[in-house]
mmCIF file of C-alpha atoms in Angstrom:
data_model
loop_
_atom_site.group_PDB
_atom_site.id
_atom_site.type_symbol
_atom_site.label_atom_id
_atom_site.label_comp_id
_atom_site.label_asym_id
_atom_site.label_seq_id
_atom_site.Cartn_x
_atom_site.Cartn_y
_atom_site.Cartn_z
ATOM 1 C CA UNK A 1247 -16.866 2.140 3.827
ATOM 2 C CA UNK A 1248 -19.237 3.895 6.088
ATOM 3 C CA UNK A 1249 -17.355 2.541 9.064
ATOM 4 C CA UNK A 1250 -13.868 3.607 7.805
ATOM 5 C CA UNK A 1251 -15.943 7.295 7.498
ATOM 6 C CA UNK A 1252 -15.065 7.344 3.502
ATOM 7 C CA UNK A 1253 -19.067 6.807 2.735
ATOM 8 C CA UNK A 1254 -21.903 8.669 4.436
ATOM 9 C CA UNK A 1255 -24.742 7.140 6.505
ATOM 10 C CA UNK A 1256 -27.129 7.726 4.199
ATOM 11 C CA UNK A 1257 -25.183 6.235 0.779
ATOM 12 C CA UNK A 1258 -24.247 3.071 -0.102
ATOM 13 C CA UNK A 1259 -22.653 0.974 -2.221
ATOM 14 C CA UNK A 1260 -25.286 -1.255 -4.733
ATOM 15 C CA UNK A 1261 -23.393 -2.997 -7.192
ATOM 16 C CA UNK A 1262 -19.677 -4.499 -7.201
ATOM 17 C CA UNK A 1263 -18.096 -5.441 -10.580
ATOM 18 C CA UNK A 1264 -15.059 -7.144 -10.534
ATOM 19 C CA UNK A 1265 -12.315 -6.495 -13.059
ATOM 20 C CA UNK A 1266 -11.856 -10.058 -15.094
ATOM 21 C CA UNK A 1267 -9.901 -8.662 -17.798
ATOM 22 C CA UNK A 1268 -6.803 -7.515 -16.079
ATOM 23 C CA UNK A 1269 -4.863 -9.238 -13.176
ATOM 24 C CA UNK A 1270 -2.933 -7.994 -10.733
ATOM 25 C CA UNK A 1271 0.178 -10.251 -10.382
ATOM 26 C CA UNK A 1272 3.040 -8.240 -9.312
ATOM 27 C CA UNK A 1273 4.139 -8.062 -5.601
ATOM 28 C CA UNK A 1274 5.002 -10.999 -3.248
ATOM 29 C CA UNK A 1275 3.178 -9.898 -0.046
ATOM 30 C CA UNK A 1276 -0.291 -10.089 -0.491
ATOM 31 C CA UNK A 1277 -3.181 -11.107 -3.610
ATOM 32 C CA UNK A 1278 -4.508 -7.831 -5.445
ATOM 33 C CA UNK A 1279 -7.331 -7.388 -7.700
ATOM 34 C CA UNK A 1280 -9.728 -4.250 -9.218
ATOM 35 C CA UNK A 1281 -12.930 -3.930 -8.708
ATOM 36 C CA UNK A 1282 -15.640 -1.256 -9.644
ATOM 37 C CA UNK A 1283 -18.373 -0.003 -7.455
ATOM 38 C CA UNK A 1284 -21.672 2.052 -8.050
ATOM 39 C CA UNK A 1285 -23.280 4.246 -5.238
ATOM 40 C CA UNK A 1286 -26.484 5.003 -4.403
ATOM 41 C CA UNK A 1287 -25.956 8.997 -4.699
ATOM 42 C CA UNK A 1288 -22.613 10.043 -6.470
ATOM 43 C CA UNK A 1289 -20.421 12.102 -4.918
ATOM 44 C CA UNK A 1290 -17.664 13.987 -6.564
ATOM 45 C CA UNK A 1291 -14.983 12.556 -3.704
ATOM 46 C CA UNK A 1292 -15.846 9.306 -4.263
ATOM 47 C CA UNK A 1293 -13.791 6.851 -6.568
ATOM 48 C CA UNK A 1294 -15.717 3.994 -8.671
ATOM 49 C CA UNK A 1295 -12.684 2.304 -9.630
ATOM 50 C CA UNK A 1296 -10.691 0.814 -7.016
ATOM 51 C CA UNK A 1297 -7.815 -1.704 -5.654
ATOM 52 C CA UNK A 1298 -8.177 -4.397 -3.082
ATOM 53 C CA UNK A 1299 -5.070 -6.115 -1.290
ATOM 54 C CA UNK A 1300 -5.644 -9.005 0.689
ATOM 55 C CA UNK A 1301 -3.065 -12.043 1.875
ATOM 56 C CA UNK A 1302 -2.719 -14.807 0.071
ATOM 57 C CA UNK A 1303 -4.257 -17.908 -0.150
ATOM 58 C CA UNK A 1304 -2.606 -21.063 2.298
ATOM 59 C CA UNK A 1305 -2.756 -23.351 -0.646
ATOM 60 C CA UNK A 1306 0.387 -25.280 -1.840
ATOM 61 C CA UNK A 1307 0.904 -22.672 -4.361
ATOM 62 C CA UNK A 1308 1.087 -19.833 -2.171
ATOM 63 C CA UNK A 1309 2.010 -21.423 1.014
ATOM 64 C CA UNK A 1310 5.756 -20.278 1.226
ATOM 65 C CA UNK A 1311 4.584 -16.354 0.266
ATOM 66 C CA UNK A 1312 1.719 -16.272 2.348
ATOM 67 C CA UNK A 1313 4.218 -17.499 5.649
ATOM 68 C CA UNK A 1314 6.486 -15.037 4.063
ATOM 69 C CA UNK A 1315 4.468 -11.829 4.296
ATOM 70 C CA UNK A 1316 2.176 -13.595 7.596
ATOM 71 C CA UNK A 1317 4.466 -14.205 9.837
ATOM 72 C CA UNK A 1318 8.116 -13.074 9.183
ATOM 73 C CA UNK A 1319 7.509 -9.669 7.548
ATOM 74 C CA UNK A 1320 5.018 -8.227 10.483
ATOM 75 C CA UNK A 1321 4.084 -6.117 11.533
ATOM 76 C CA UNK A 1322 3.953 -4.707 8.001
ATOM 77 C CA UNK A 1323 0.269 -5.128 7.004
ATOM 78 C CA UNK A 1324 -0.328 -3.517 10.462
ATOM 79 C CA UNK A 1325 1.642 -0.430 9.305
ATOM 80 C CA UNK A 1326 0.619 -0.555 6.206
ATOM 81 C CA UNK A 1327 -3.199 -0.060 6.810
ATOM 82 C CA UNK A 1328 -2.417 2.453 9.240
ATOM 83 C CA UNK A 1329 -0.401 4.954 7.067
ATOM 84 C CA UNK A 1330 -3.453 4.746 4.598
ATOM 85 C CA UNK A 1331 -6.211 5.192 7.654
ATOM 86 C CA UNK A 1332 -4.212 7.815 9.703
ATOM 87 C CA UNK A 1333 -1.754 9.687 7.356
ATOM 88 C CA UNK A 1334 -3.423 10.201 4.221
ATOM 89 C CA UNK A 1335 -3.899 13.719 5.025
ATOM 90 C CA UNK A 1336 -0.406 14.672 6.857
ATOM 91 C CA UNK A 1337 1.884 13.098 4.120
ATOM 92 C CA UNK A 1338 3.998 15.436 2.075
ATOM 93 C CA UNK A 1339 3.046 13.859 -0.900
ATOM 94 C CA UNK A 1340 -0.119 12.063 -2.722
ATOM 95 C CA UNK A 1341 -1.029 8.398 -1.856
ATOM 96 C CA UNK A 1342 -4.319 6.754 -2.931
ATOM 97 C CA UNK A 1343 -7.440 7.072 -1.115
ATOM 98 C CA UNK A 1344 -8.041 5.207 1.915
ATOM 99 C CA UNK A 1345 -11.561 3.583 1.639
ATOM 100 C CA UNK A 1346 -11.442 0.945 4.181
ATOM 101 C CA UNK A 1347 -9.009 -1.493 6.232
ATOM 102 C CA UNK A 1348 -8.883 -4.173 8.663
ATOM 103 C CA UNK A 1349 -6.963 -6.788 9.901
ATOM 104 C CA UNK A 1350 -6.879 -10.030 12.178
ATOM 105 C CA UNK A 1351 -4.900 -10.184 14.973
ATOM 106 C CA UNK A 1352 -6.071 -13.816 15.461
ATOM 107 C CA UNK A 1353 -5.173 -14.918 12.179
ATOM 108 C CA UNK A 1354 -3.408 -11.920 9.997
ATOM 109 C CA UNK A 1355 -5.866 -11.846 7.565
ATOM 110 C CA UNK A 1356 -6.173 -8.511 6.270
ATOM 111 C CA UNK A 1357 -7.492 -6.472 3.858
ATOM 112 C CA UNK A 1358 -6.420 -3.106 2.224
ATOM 113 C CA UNK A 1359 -9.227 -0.514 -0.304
ATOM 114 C CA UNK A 1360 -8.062 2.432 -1.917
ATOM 115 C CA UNK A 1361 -9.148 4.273 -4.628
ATOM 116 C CA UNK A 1362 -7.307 2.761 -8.040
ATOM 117 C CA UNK A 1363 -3.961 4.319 -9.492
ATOM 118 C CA UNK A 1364 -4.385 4.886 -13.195
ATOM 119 C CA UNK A 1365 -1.703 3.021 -14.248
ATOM 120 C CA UNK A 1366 -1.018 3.253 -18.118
ATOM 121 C CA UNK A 1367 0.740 -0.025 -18.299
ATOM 122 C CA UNK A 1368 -2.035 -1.630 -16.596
ATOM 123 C CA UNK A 1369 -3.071 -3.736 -19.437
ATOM 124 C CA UNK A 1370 0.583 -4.085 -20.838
ATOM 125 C CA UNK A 1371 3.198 -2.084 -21.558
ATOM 126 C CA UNK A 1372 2.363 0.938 -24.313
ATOM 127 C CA UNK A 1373 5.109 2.098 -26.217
ATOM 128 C CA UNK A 1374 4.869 5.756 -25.761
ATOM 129 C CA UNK A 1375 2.682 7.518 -22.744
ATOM 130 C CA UNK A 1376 0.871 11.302 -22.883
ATOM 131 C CA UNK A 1377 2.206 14.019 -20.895
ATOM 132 C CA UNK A 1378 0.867 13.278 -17.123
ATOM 133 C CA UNK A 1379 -0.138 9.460 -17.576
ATOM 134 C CA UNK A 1380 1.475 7.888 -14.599
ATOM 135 C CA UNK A 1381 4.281 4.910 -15.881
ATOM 136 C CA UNK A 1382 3.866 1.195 -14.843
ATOM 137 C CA UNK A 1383 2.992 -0.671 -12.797
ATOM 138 C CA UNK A 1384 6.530 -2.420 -12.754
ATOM 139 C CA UNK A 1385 7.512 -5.518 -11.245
ATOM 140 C CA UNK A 1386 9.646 -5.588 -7.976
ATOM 141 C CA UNK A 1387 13.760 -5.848 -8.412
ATOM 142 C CA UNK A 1388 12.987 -5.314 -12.107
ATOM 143 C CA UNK A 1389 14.651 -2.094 -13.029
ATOM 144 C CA UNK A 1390 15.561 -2.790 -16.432
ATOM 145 C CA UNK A 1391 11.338 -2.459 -17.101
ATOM 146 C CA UNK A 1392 12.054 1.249 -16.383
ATOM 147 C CA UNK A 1393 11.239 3.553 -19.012
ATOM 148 C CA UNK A 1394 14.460 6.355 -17.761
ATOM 149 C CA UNK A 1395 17.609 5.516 -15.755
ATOM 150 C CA UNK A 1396 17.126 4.157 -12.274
ATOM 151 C CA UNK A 1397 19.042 6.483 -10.939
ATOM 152 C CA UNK A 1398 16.010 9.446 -11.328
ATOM 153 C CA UNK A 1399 13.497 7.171 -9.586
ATOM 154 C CA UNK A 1400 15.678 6.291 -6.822
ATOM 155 C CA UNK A 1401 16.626 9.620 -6.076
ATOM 156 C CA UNK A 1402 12.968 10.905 -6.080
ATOM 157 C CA UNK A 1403 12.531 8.128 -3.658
ATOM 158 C CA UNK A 1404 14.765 9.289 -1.336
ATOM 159 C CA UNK A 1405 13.756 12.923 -1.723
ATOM 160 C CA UNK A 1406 10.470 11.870 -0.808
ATOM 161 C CA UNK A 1407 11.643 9.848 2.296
ATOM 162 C CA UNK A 1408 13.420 12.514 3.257
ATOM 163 C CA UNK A 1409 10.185 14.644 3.606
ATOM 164 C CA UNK A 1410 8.599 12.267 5.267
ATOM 165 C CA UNK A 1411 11.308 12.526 8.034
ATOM 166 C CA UNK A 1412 11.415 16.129 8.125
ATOM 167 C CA UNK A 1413 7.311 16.076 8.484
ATOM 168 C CA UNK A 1414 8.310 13.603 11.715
ATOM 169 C CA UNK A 1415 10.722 15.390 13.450
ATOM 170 C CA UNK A 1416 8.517 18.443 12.830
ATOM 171 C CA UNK A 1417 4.996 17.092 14.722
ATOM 172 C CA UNK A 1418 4.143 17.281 11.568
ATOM 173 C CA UNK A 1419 2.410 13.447 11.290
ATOM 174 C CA UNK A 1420 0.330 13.712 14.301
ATOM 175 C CA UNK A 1421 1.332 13.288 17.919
ATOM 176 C CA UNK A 1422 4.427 11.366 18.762
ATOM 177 C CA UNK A 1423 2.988 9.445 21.354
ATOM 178 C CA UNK A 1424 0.050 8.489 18.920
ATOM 179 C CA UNK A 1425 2.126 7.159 16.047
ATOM 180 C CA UNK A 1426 3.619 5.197 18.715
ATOM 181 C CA UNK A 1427 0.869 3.012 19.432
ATOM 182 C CA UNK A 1428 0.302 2.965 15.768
ATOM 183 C CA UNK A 1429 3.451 1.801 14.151
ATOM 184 C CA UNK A 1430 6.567 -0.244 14.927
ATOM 185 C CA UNK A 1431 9.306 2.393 16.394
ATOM 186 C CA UNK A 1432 12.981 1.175 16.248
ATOM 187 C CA UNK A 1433 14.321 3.987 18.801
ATOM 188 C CA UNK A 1434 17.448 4.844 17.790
ATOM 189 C CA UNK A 1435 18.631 0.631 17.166
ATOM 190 C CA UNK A 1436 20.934 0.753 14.453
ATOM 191 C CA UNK A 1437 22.070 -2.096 11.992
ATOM 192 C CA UNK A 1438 20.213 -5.453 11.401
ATOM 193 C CA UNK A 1439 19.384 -5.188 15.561
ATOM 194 C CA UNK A 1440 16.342 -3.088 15.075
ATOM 195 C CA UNK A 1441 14.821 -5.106 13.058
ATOM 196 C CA UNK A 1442 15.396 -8.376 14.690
ATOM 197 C CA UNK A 1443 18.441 -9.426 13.192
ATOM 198 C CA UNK A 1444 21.961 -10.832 15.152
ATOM 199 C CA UNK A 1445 24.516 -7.927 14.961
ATOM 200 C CA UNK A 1446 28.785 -8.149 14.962
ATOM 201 C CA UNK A 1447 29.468 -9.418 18.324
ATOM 202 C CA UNK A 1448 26.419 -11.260 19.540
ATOM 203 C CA UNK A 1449 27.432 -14.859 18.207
ATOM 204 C CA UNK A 1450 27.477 -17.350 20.888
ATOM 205 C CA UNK A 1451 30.849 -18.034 22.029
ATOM 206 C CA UNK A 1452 31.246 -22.392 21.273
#
């Protein structure tokens, strides 16, 4: 934490309590649990409950998603880190706090800390939520979970995207030639092409 410049020189961190209670099973790209911390001095800015992300596991069970998100979705967790370390600040909306990230070139382990997201569903789905309790967690490619029509939370979605754009094409994010060297650029490649995929045309002739 004190590397990532989220904890002071002269605090620390003295206990770690991992959540046992709740599990974090969601998500294909990466293992995620809770854990709670307790500082040496207390800090108003600092968060005691938080989320870890880390790859998963190259055991037989995992094998096929850990390949998955290791190797054929990169350089995601790259990009991923990144927007949390460098953009927390310049983002037109609210994402959790960054507390610390790093990954392994060598071997793409990674890991991701932010503060945690008080999900109300956390624990299981509650019938009814209080005005400003934020929904789910929900499952990936599960919209039927939602709690309103998809079409609201798309369209926020978007809306957001679309001010993330803007915030781009205004110098808004930084420096261009800065988030360069920090994330994956397409430059104007359209189609499947930018990301690596074969477009119309560009079968081999047999």
């Amino acid at each position: 934490f004190r590397r990532a410049g989220t904890l002071d020189d002269d605090n620390s961190v003295t206990q770690i309590i991992l959540e046992q209670k709740v599990k974090i099973t969601g998500g294909n790209n990466g293992g995620k649990f809770l854990f709670e911390v307790t500082y040496a001095r207390k800090h108003p800015g600092l968060h005691t409950k938080l989320f870890a992300k880390v790859p998963f596991a190259c055991t037989p069970a995992t094998m096929s998603d850990r390949l998955s998100s290791s190797v054929y979705k990169q350089p995601m967790d790259f990009a991923e880190l990144n927007s949390y370390r460098l953009l927390e600040a310049s983002f037109p909306m609210t994402i959790p706090k960054f507390y610390y990230g790093d990954i392994s070139n060598e071997t793409s382990n990674f890991i991701l800390v932010t503060e945690r997201i008080p999900f109300a569903d956390v624990a299981g789905r509650r019938q009814k939520l209080k005005a400003f309790e934020i929904e789910g967690p929900y499952d990936k490619c599960k919209d039927w979970q939602l709690r309103a029509p998809a079409k609201e939370y798309y369209l926020l979605l978007m809306e957001v995207s679309g001010k993330m754009a803007g915030y781009h094409k205004a110098g808004k994010l930084g420096d261009d030639k800065v988030l360069r060297l920090q994330f994956p650029f397409q430059d104007g490649r359209s189609g499947t092409g930018g990301w690596g995929g074969q477009q119309a045309g560009d079968q081999e002739q047999v």
